[in-house]
Amino acid sequence: MKQDSLLHIENLSVSYGPIQALNEVSLQVRRGEVLALLGANGAGKTTLLQTISGLLKPTNGRIQYNNEDITGIEAEQIVSKHLIHVPEHRQVFGTLSVMDNLHLGTFHHHRKTGAKEIQDDIEKIFGLFPILKERQKQLAGTLSGGQQQMLAIARAMMSKPELLLLDEPSLGLAPIIVREVLQLVKQLRDDFGTTVLLIEQNVVASLKIADRAYVISHGEIVKEGPALELLNDNEVKEAYLGHNVG
Ligand code: ATP
């Protein structure tokens, strides 16, 4: 395993009964980078994130995180290692306030964290998401789609992720909000040092904020490289660009 590699996946295969969703996937996330995982609907992106976070068990292969083999261990144990997954469809608690949602993000380490430290963390996060500070008393269900997405990410940040897995944070958002959310993702890395593995269908917008990217197709990695290189790659352009937010 390379020195700067935070997550190292080797030959990972995952099946849903007879359907093989991932076939011998190998991938590395380097410490401190934003890595984009690109691919069409059904390519296997969500399956990969769910397997990393312990929700699905692989049939083959190995996942190493921080030099530790975490293949097949339970999701709750993985969360406690500060490997945090924000699933698709921004699952905030709609009937709770913004502030209560943020407090829930501390759930996994609340016994070790004092009230003062939690408040300090919230203030730091409000620095990045000022709209959430303004709306801290508002019920999460009454926020706009973009604000709910920001809250889902902010709540994950309360768990102090070392590696953040983001599954389509821009799903269903207007183009201008997509850019805003993706800029925030980049800022998480810049301001908090969080390493990010980002799934996106907005190929251009995500390549603009990512350091590197992998392209997955039918459960297999078909391309990888620096984000700028992929942005200018003819095959990637033909397959994915054109109908995307720039
Ligand atoms: P999307 O962008 O649509 O979420 P994806 O790249 O995340 O797509 P996955 O959701 O990982 O793709 O799906 C990979 C493959 O596994 C697809 O063929 C899909 O139909 C299949 N699949 C996903 N979830 C299940 C399931 N619960 N049961 C059976 N097959 C599934």
mmCIF file with all atom_site columns, C-alpha atoms in Angstrom, residues 151-222:
data_model
loop_
_atom_site.group_PDB
_atom_site.id
_atom_site.type_symbol
_atom_site.label_atom_id
_atom_site.label_alt_id
_atom_site.label_comp_id
_atom_site.label_asym_id
_atom_site.label_entity_id
_atom_site.label_seq_id
_atom_site.pdbx_PDB_ins_code
_atom_site.Cartn_x
_atom_site.Cartn_y
_atom_site.Cartn_z
_atom_site.occupancy
_atom_site.B_iso_or_equiv
_atom_site.pdbx_formal_charge
_atom_site.auth_seq_id
_atom_site.auth_comp_id
_atom_site.auth_asym_id
_atom_site.auth_atom_id
_atom_site.pdbx_PDB_model_num
ATOM 1  C CA . LEU A 1 151 ? -27.224 20.068 5.962   1.00 0.00 ? 151 LEU A CA 1
ATOM 2  C CA . ALA A 1 152 ? -26.652 16.386 5.123   1.00 0.00 ? 152 ALA A CA 1
ATOM 3  C CA . ILE A 1 153 ? -22.988 17.160 4.420   1.00 0.00 ? 153 ILE A CA 1
ATOM 4  C CA . ALA A 1 154 ? -22.663 19.439 7.457   1.00 0.00 ? 154 ALA A CA 1
ATOM 5  C CA . ARG A 1 155 ? -24.134 16.721 9.688   1.00 0.00 ? 155 ARG A CA 1
ATOM 6  C CA . ALA A 1 156 ? -21.588 14.238 8.324   1.00 0.00 ? 156 ALA A CA 1
ATOM 7  C CA . MET A 1 157 ? -18.829 16.774 9.099   1.00 0.00 ? 157 MET A CA 1
ATOM 8  C CA . MET A 1 158 ? -19.923 16.700 12.764  1.00 0.00 ? 158 MET A CA 1
ATOM 9  C CA . SER A 1 159 ? -18.661 13.086 12.828  1.00 0.00 ? 159 SER A CA 1
ATOM 10 C CA . LYS A 1 160 ? -15.187 14.451 11.985  1.00 0.00 ? 160 LYS A CA 1
ATOM 11 C CA . PRO A 1 161 ? -14.681 12.374 8.849   1.00 0.00 ? 161 PRO A CA 1
ATOM 12 C CA . GLU A 1 162 ? -11.212 11.533 7.727   1.00 0.00 ? 162 GLU A CA 1
ATOM 13 C CA . LEU A 1 163 ? -12.743 10.101 4.560   1.00 0.00 ? 163 LEU A CA 1
ATOM 14 C CA . LEU A 1 164 ? -16.113 11.355 3.371   1.00 0.00 ? 164 LEU A CA 1
ATOM 15 C CA . LEU A 1 165 ? -18.081 9.290  0.838   1.00 0.00 ? 165 LEU A CA 1
ATOM 16 C CA . LEU A 1 166 ? -20.577 11.496 -1.012  1.00 0.00 ? 166 LEU A CA 1
ATOM 17 C CA . ASP A 1 167 ? -23.201 9.812  -3.189  1.00 0.00 ? 167 ASP A CA 1
ATOM 18 C CA . GLU A 1 168 ? -24.556 12.238 -5.809  1.00 0.00 ? 168 GLU A CA 1
ATOM 19 C CA . PRO A 1 169 ? -24.844 15.357 -3.655  1.00 0.00 ? 169 PRO A CA 1
ATOM 20 C CA . SER A 1 170 ? -26.135 17.316 -6.647  1.00 0.00 ? 170 SER A CA 1
ATOM 21 C CA . LEU A 1 171 ? -29.013 14.977 -7.506  1.00 0.00 ? 171 LEU A CA 1
ATOM 22 C CA . GLY A 1 172 ? -32.133 16.944 -8.393  1.00 0.00 ? 172 GLY A CA 1
ATOM 23 C CA . LEU A 1 173 ? -30.569 20.364 -7.788  1.00 0.00 ? 173 LEU A CA 1
ATOM 24 C CA . ALA A 1 174 ? -30.689 23.336 -10.171 1.00 0.00 ? 174 ALA A CA 1
ATOM 25 C CA . PRO A 1 175 ? -27.412 23.888 -12.108 1.00 0.00 ? 175 PRO A CA 1
ATOM 26 C CA . ILE A 1 176 ? -26.355 26.966 -10.147 1.00 0.00 ? 176 ILE A CA 1
ATOM 27 C CA . ILE A 1 177 ? -26.873 25.124 -6.846  1.00 0.00 ? 177 ILE A CA 1
ATOM 28 C CA . VAL A 1 178 ? -24.948 22.118 -8.183  1.00 0.00 ? 178 VAL A CA 1
ATOM 29 C CA . ARG A 1 179 ? -21.895 24.337 -8.643  1.00 0.00 ? 179 ARG A CA 1
ATOM 30 C CA . GLU A 1 180 ? -22.331 25.806 -5.175  1.00 0.00 ? 180 GLU A CA 1
ATOM 31 C CA . VAL A 1 181 ? -22.563 22.390 -3.505  1.00 0.00 ? 181 VAL A CA 1
ATOM 32 C CA . LEU A 1 182 ? -19.530 21.096 -5.411  1.00 0.00 ? 182 LEU A CA 1
ATOM 33 C CA . GLN A 1 183 ? -17.489 24.183 -4.480  1.00 0.00 ? 183 GLN A CA 1
ATOM 34 C CA . LEU A 1 184 ? -18.352 23.457 -0.842  1.00 0.00 ? 184 LEU A CA 1
ATOM 35 C CA . VAL A 1 185 ? -17.098 19.904 -1.267  1.00 0.00 ? 185 VAL A CA 1
ATOM 36 C CA . LYS A 1 186 ? -13.755 21.280 -2.410  1.00 0.00 ? 186 LYS A CA 1
ATOM 37 C CA . GLN A 1 187 ? -13.707 23.669 0.531   1.00 0.00 ? 187 GLN A CA 1
ATOM 38 C CA . LEU A 1 188 ? -14.210 20.801 2.993   1.00 0.00 ? 188 LEU A CA 1
ATOM 39 C CA . ARG A 1 189 ? -10.915 19.441 1.799   1.00 0.00 ? 189 ARG A CA 1
ATOM 40 C CA . ASP A 1 190 ? -9.211  22.853 1.790   1.00 0.00 ? 190 ASP A CA 1
ATOM 41 C CA . ASP A 1 191 ? -10.505 24.038 5.196   1.00 0.00 ? 191 ASP A CA 1
ATOM 42 C CA . PHE A 1 192 ? -10.870 20.789 7.171   1.00 0.00 ? 192 PHE A CA 1
ATOM 43 C CA . GLY A 1 193 ? -8.373  18.542 5.378   1.00 0.00 ? 193 GLY A CA 1
ATOM 44 C CA . THR A 1 194 ? -11.137 16.005 4.719   1.00 0.00 ? 194 THR A CA 1
ATOM 45 C CA . THR A 1 195 ? -10.426 13.452 1.994   1.00 0.00 ? 195 THR A CA 1
ATOM 46 C CA . VAL A 1 196 ? -13.444 13.041 -0.302  1.00 0.00 ? 196 VAL A CA 1
ATOM 47 C CA . LEU A 1 197 ? -14.654 10.251 -2.570  1.00 0.00 ? 197 LEU A CA 1
ATOM 48 C CA . LEU A 1 198 ? -17.391 11.833 -4.665  1.00 0.00 ? 198 LEU A CA 1
ATOM 49 C CA . ILE A 1 199 ? -19.922 10.126 -6.924  1.00 0.00 ? 199 ILE A CA 1
ATOM 50 C CA . GLU A 1 200 ? -21.296 12.465 -9.548  1.00 0.00 ? 200 GLU A CA 1
ATOM 51 C CA . GLN A 1 201 ? -23.259 12.400 -12.754 1.00 0.00 ? 201 GLN A CA 1
ATOM 52 C CA . ASN A 1 202 ? -22.377 16.029 -13.429 1.00 0.00 ? 202 ASN A CA 1
ATOM 53 C CA . VAL A 1 203 ? -19.116 15.047 -15.028 1.00 0.00 ? 203 VAL A CA 1
ATOM 54 C CA . VAL A 1 204 ? -17.798 18.484 -16.040 1.00 0.00 ? 204 VAL A CA 1
ATOM 55 C CA . ALA A 1 205 ? -18.665 20.204 -12.763 1.00 0.00 ? 205 ALA A CA 1
ATOM 56 C CA . SER A 1 206 ? -17.162 17.415 -10.668 1.00 0.00 ? 206 SER A CA 1
ATOM 57 C CA . LEU A 1 207 ? -13.977 17.154 -12.759 1.00 0.00 ? 207 LEU A CA 1
ATOM 58 C CA . LYS A 1 208 ? -13.473 20.884 -12.232 1.00 0.00 ? 208 LYS A CA 1
ATOM 59 C CA . ILE A 1 209 ? -13.288 20.495 -8.455  1.00 0.00 ? 209 ILE A CA 1
ATOM 60 C CA . ALA A 1 210 ? -11.685 17.020 -8.248  1.00 0.00 ? 210 ALA A CA 1
ATOM 61 C CA . ASP A 1 211 ? -7.976  16.197 -8.192  1.00 0.00 ? 211 ASP A CA 1
ATOM 62 C CA . ARG A 1 212 ? -8.321  12.802 -9.857  1.00 0.00 ? 212 ARG A CA 1
ATOM 63 C CA . ALA A 1 213 ? -11.108 10.650 -11.182 1.00 0.00 ? 213 ALA A CA 1
ATOM 64 C CA . TYR A 1 214 ? -12.020 7.071  -12.048 1.00 0.00 ? 214 TYR A CA 1
ATOM 65 C CA . VAL A 1 215 ? -14.609 6.116  -14.641 1.00 0.00 ? 215 VAL A CA 1
ATOM 66 C CA . ILE A 1 216 ? -16.668 3.019  -13.935 1.00 0.00 ? 216 ILE A CA 1
ATOM 67 C CA . SER A 1 217 ? -18.752 1.210  -16.521 1.00 0.00 ? 217 SER A CA 1
ATOM 68 C CA . HIS A 1 218 ? -20.740 -2.012 -16.059 1.00 0.00 ? 218 HIS A CA 1
ATOM 69 C CA . GLY A 1 219 ? -19.048 -2.701 -12.734 1.00 0.00 ? 219 GLY A CA 1
ATOM 70 C CA . GLU A 1 220 ? -15.489 -2.251 -14.007 1.00 0.00 ? 220 GLU A CA 1
ATOM 71 C CA . ILE A 1 221 ? -13.013 0.635  -13.817 1.00 0.00 ? 221 ILE A CA 1
ATOM 72 C CA . VAL A 1 222 ? -12.365 1.657  -17.421 1.00 0.00 ? 222 VAL A CA 1
#
